[in-house]
Coordinates of C-alpha atoms in Angstrom, one line a residue:
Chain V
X341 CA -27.5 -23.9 -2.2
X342 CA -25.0 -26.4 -3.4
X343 CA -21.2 -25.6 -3.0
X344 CA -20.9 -25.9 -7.2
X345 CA -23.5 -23.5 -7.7
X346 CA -22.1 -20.9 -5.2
X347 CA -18.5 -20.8 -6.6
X348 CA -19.8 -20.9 -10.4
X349 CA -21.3 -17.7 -9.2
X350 CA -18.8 -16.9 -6.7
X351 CA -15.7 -16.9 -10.1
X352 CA -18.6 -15.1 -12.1
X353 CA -18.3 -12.0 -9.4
X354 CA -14.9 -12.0 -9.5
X355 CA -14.7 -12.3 -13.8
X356 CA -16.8 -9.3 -13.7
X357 CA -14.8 -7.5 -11.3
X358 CA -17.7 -7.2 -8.6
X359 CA -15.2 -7.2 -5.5
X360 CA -16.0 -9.5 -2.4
X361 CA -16.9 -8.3 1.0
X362 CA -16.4 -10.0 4.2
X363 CA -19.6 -11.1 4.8
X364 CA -20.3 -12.7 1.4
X365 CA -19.6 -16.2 0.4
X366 CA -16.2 -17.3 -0.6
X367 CA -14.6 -20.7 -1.2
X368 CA -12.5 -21.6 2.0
X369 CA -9.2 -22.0 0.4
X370 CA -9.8 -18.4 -1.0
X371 CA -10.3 -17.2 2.9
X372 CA -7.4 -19.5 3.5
X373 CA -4.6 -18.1 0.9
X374 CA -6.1 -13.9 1.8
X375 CA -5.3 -14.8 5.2
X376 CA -2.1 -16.0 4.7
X377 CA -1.5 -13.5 2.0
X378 CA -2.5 -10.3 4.3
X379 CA -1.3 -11.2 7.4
X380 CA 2.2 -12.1 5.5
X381 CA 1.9 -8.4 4.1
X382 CA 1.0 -7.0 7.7
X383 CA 4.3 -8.7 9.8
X384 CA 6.2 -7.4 6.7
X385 CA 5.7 -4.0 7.3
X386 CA 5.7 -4.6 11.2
X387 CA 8.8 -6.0 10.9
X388 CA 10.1 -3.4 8.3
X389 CA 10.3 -0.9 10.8
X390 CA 13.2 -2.5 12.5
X391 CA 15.9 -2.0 9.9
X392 CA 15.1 1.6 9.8
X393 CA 14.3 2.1 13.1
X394 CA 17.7 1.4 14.3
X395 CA 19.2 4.6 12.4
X396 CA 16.9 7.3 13.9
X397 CA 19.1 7.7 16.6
X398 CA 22.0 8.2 14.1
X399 CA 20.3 9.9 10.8
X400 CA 22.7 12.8 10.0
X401 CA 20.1 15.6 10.4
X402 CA 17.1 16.6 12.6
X403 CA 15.3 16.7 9.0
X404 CA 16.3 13.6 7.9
X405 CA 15.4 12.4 11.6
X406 CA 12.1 13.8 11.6
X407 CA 11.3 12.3 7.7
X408 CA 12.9 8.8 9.0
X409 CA 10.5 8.8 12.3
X410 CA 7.4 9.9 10.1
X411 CA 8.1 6.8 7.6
X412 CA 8.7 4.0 10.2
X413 CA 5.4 5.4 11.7
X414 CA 3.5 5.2 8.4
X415 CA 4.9 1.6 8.2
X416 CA 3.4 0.8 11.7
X417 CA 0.2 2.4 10.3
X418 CA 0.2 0.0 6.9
X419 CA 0.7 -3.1 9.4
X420 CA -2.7 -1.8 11.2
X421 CA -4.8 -1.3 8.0
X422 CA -3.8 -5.0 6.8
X423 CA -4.2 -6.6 10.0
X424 CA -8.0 -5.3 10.5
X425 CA -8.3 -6.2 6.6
X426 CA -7.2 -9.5 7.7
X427 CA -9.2 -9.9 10.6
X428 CA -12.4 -9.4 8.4
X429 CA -11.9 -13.0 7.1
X430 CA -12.1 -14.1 10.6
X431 CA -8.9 -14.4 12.3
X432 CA -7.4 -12.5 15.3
X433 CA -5.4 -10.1 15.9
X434 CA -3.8 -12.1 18.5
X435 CA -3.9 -15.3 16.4
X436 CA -1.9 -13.7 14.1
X437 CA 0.8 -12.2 16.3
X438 CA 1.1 -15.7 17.8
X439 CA 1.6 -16.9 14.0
X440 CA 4.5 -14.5 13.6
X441 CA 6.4 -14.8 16.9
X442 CA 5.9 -18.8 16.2
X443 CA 7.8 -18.5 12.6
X444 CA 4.3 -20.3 11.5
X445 CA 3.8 -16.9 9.0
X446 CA 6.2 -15.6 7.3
X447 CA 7.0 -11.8 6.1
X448 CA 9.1 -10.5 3.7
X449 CA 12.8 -11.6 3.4
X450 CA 14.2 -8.4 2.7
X451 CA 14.0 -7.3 5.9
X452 CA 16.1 -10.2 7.0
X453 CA 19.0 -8.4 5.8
X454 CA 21.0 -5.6 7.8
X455 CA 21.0 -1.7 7.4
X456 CA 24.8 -1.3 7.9
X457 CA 25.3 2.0 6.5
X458 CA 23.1 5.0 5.9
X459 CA 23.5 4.6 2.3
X460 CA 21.7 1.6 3.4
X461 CA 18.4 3.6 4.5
X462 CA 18.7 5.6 1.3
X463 CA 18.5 1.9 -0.7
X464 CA 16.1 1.0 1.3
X465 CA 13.4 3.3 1.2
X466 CA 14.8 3.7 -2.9
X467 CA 14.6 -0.3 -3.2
X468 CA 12.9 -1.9 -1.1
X469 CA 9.6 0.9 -1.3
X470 CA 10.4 0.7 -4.8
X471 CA 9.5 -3.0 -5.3
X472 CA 7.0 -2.8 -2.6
X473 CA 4.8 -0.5 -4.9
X474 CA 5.3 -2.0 -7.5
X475 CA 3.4 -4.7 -6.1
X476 CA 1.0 -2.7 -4.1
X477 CA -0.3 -0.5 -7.0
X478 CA -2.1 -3.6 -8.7
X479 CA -3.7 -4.6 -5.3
X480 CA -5.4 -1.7 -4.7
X481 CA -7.5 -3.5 -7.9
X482 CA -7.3 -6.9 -6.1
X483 CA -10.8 -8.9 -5.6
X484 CA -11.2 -8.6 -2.1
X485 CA -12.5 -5.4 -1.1
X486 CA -11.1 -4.7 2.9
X487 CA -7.4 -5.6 1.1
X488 CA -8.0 -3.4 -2.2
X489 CA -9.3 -0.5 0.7
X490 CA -6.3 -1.0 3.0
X491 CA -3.6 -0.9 -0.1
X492 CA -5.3 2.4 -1.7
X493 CA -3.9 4.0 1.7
X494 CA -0.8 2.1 1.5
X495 CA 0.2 3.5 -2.2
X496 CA -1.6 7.1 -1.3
X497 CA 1.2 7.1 1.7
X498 CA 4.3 5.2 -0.1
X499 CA 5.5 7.3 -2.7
X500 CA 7.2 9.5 -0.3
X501 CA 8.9 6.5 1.0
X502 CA 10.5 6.0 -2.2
X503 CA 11.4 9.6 -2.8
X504 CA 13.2 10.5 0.2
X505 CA 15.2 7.1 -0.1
X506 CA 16.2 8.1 -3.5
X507 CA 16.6 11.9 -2.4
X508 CA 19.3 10.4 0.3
X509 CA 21.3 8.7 -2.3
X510 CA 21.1 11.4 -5.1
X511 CA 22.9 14.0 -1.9
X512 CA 25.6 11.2 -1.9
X513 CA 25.8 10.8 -5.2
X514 CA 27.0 14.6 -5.2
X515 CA 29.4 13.9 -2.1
X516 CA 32.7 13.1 -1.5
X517 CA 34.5 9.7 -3.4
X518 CA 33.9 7.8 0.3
X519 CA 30.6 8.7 0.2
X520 CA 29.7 7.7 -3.6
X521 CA 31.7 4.7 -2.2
X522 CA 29.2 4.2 0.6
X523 CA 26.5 4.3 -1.9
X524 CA 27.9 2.0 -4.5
X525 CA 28.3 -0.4 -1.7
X526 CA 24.9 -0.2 -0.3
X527 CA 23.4 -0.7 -4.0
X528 CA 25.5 -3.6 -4.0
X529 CA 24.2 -4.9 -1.6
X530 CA 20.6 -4.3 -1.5
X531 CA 20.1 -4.8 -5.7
X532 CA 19.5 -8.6 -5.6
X533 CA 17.6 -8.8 -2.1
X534 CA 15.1 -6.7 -3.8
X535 CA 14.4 -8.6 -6.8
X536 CA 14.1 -11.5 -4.7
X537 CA 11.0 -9.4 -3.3
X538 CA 9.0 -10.8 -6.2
X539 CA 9.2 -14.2 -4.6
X540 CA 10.0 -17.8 -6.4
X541 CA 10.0 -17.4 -10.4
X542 CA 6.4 -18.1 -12.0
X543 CA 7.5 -21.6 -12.9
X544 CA 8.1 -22.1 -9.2
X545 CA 4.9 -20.4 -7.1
X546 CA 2.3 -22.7 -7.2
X547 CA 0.3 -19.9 -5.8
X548 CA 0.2 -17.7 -9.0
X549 CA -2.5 -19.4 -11.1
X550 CA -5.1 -19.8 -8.3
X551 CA -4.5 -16.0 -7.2
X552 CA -4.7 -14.7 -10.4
X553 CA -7.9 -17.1 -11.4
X554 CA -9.2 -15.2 -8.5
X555 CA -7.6 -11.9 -9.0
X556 CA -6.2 -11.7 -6.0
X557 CA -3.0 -10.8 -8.2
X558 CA -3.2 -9.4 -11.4
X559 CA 0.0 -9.7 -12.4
X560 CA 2.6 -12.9 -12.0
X561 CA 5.9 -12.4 -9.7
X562 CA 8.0 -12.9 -13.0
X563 CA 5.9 -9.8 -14.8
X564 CA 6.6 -7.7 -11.9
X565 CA 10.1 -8.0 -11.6
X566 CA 11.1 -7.7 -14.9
X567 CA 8.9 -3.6 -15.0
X568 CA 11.1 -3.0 -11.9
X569 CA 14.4 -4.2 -13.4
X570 CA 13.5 -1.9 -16.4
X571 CA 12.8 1.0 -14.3
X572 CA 15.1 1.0 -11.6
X573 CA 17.9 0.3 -14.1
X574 CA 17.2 3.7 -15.4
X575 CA 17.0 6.0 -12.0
X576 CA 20.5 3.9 -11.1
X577 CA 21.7 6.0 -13.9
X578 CA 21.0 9.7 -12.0
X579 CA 22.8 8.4 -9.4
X580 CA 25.5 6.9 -11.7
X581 CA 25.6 3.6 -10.0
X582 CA 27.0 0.2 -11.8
X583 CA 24.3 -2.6 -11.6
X584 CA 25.6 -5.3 -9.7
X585 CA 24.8 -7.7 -12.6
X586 CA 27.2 -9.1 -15.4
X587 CA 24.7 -10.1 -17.5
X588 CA 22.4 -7.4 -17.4
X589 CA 21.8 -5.8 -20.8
X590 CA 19.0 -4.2 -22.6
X591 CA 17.3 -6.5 -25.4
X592 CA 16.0 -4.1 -28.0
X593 CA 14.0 -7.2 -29.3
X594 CA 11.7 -7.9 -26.0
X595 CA 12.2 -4.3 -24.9
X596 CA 13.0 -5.2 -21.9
X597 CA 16.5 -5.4 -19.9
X598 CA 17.8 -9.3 -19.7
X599 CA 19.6 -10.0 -15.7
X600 CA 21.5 -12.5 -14.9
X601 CA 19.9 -15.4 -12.6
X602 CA 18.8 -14.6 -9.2
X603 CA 20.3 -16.8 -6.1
X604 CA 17.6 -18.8 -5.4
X605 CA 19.3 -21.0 -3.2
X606 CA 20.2 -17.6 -0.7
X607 CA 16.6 -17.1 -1.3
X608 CA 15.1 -20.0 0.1
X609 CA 17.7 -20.3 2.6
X610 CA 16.3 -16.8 4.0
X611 CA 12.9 -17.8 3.8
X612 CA 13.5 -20.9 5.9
X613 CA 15.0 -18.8 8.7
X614 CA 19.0 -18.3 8.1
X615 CA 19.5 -15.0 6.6
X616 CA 21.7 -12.6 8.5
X617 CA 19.1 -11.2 11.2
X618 CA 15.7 -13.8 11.1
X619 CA 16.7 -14.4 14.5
X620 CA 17.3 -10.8 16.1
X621 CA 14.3 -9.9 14.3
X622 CA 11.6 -12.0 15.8
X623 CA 13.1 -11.4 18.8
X624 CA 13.0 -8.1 18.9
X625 CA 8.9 -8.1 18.1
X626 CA 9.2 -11.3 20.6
X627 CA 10.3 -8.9 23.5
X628 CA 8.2 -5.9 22.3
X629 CA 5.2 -8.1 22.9
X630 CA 6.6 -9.6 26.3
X631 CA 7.0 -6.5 27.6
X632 CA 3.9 -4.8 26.1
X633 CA 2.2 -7.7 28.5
X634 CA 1.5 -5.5 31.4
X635 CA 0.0 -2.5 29.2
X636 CA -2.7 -4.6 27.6
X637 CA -3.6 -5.6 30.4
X638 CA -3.7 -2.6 32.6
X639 CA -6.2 -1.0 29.9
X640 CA -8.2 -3.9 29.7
X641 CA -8.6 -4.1 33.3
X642 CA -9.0 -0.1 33.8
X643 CA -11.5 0.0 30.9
X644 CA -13.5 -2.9 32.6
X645 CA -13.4 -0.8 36.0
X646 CA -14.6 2.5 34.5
X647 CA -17.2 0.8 32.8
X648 CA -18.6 -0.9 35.8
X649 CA -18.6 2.6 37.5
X650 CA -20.8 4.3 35.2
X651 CA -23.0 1.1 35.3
X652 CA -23.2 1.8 39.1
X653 CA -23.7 5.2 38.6
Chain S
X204 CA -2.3 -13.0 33.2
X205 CA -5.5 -11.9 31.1
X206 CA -5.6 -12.7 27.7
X207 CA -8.3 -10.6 26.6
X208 CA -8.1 -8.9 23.2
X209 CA -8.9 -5.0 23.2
X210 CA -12.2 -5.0 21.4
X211 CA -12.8 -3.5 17.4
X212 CA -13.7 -0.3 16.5
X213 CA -15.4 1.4 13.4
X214 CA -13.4 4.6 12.6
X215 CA -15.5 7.3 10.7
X216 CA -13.8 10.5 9.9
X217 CA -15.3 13.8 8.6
X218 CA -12.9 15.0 6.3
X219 CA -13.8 18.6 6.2
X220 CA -16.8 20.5 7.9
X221 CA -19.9 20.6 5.6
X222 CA -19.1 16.6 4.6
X223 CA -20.4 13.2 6.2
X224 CA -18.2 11.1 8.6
X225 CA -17.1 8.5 6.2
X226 CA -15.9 4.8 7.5
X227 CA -12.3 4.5 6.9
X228 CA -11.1 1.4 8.5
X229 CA -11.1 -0.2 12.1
X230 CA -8.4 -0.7 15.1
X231 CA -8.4 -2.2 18.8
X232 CA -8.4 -0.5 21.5
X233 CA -9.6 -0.6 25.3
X234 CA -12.0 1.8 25.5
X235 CA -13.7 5.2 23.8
X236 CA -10.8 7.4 24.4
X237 CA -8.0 5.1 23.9
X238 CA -10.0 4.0 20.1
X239 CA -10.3 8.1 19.4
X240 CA -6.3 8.8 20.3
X241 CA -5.2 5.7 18.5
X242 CA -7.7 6.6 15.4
X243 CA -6.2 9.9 15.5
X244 CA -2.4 8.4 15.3
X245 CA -3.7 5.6 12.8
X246 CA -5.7 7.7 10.2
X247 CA -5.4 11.2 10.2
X248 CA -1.4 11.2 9.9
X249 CA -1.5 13.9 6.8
X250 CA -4.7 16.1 7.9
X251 CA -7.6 13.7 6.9
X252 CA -10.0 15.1 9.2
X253 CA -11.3 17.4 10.9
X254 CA -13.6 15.1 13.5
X255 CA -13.3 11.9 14.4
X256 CA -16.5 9.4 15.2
X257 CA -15.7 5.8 16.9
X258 CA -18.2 3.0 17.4
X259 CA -17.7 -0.4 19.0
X260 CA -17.6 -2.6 16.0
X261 CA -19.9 -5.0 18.1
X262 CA -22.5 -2.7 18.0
X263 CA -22.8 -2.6 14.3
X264 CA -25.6 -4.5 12.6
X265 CA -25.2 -5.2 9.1
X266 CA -27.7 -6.5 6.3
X267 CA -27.0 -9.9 5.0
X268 CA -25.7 -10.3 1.7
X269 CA -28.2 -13.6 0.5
X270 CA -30.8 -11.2 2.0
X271 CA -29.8 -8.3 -0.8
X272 CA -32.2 -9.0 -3.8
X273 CA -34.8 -8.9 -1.3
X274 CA -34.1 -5.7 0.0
X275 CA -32.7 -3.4 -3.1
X276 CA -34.3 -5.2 -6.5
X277 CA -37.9 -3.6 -5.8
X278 CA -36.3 -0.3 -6.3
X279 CA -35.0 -1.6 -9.7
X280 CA -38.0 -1.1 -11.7
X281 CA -39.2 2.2 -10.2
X282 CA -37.1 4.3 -12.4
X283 CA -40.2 6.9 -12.3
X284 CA -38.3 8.1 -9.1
X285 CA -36.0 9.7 -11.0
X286 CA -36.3 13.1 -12.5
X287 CA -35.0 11.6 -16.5
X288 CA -38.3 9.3 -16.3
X289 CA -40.7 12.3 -17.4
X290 CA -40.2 13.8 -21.1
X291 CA -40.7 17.2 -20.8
X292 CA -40.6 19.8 -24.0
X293 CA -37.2 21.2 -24.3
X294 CA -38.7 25.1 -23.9
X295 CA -39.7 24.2 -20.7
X296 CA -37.5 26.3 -18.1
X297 CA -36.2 26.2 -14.7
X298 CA -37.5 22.9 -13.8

């Protein structure tokens, strides 16, 4: 069959919503941008577990503790589902975690930015969840079925995320001044990191038309941002926080809050490597793998020798 | 230094007793037991199951999707298989 013919019927799949498997045809450069796009997702959440990670030692209860351990494990987990999603397009496991120690793929910027207070943890499961689902909850719909799979876990598990984030600020909120302090100043810092999480605008992401041609996205980075501007504006108010933003105002005409313009030189300038902790991050999942050397191998080898037992056996 | 990967697995878990082992995903892992503790870690995390099943995903063989309209349109136009097909009076009882 000629390439024309399988991608008129290919697009007529996706048009009707029929999702694609992994062993079905698909045009390369949609194998090409999944992989990119899944494996991004995966070293996102991989990496996401470092910020947080460094403040189970030093979360304020054993509750707390225990809630902050069970999170940064379910964010292991996500990594897990999305790389096997990922390897059904063909690429490795190892492939990829080359990819990522190399700075060849990238994952999210947020978590290029440090957790310096608890308020911090509390902003970012509140936040950084927050935006997170917001994107997620439309790709458990997306055309390729492994990824839609893996993200119907993700959401089942991410709400709690979100909640005990915001349940951490909400017990500050009702503190002392330093602590409503604390909390303003986390906000601060954490507001426009998150709504860079939507990526470029849509007149800059020349992804955006292919992958929602495709419906590998369903909605554009531009769409997405704006429904989490209109809700988080409004839980900011429980906590009685002031929005970082002097030209953020709700437009009765659009229905919609207008914000001010984003930073997009700070956000390029973390994707290409420089925000505060790109460097301590990689490392850290750079040594992890180093020193996880010996462990691969020790199973590989002792799974090898049992197996050759029982063969002799 | 080796570089072998761990090999693939196909994780089915049972949810409850009474229901099928359904597939829910797939992870690495050296061998049998080290694919059941990690499934265990991996996907039952909020009580999903009650048993776990793990298979090499090497030893999975899988119809081919050009070879589909081969295998599943004869059963198209056999609609007589199901119990609708036959128009039955209305009086008619416990069938």
């Amino acid at each position: 069959m000629d390439t024309q013919l399988l991608e008129t019927q290919f697009q007529d799949k996706i048009d009707q919503d029929i999702r694609i498997e992994p062993k079905d045809w698909m045009p390369e450069d949609y194998r090409k941008t999944l992989i990119r796009q899944i494996s991004q997702h995966a070293h996102s959440e991989i990496i996401g577990m470092l910020p947080e990670g460094n403040w189970i030692t030093r979360a304020p209860s054993l509750r707390r503790k225990a809630v902050l351990m069970a999170k940064v494990q379910d964010e292991a987990g996500h990594g897990l589902y999305l790389y096997s999603a990922a390897e059904t397009l063909g690429i490795s496991r190892d492939q990829m975690m080359e990819q990522l120690l190399s700075g060849k793929a990238k994952y999210s910027s947020i978590f290029n930015y440090p957790t310096l207070s608890w308020a911090d943890i509390g902003a970012v499961g509140w936040l950084v969840d927050g935006a997170a689902i917001m994107n997620q909850v439309p790709l458990c719909r997306t055309s390729y079925g492994p990824y839609a799979r893996a993200m119907v876990r993700v959401c089942k598990e991410e709400s709690f995320h979100q909640r005990q984030g915001y349940e951490i600020l909400l017990m500050l909120s009702k503190g002392t001044d330093a602590q409503r302090h604390m909390l303003q100043e986390a906000f601060n810092r954490w507001w426009w990191p998150a709504l860079m999480m939507f990526g470029p605008s849509d007149d800059n992401s020349p992804n955006t038309e292919k992958s929602m041609k495709w419906r590998i996205k369903r909605f554009t980075n531009d769409e997405l941002r704006q429904k989490f501007v209109d809700v988080t504006v409004e839980q900011a108010k429980i906590l009685g926080l002031t929005i970082p933003d002097p030209d953020l105002k709700w437009n009765e005409e659009r229905g919609h809050y207008d914000f001010g313009e984003i930073n997009w030189d700070e956000f390029w300038n973390v994707v290409k490597g420089n925000g505060p902790c790109n460097k301590e991050r990689l490392e850290t999942r750079q040594k992890a793998w180093d020193e996880g050397a010996w462990v691969r191998e020790a199973a590989v080898n002792f799974a090898e020798k049992r197996k050759a037992k029982t063969i002799a056996a | 230094m080796s570089n072998k990967e761990w090999p693939l697995w196909e994780v089915f878990i049972r949810s409850k007793a009474g229901l099928d082992h359904k597939h829910v995903g797939s992870l690495h892992a050296a061998d049998a037991a080290m694919a059941l503790e990690n499934a265990r870690d991996l996907y039952t995390r909020r009580q999903e199951g009650v048993s776990i099943w793990v298979v090499e995903s090497n030893n999975i063989h899988a119809s081919d999707p050009s070879d589909a309209d081969e295998l599943f349109e004869p059963s198209k136009d056999k609609i007589y298989r199901h119990p609708t097909f036959y128009d039955l009076p209305i009086e008619l009882k416990h069938m």
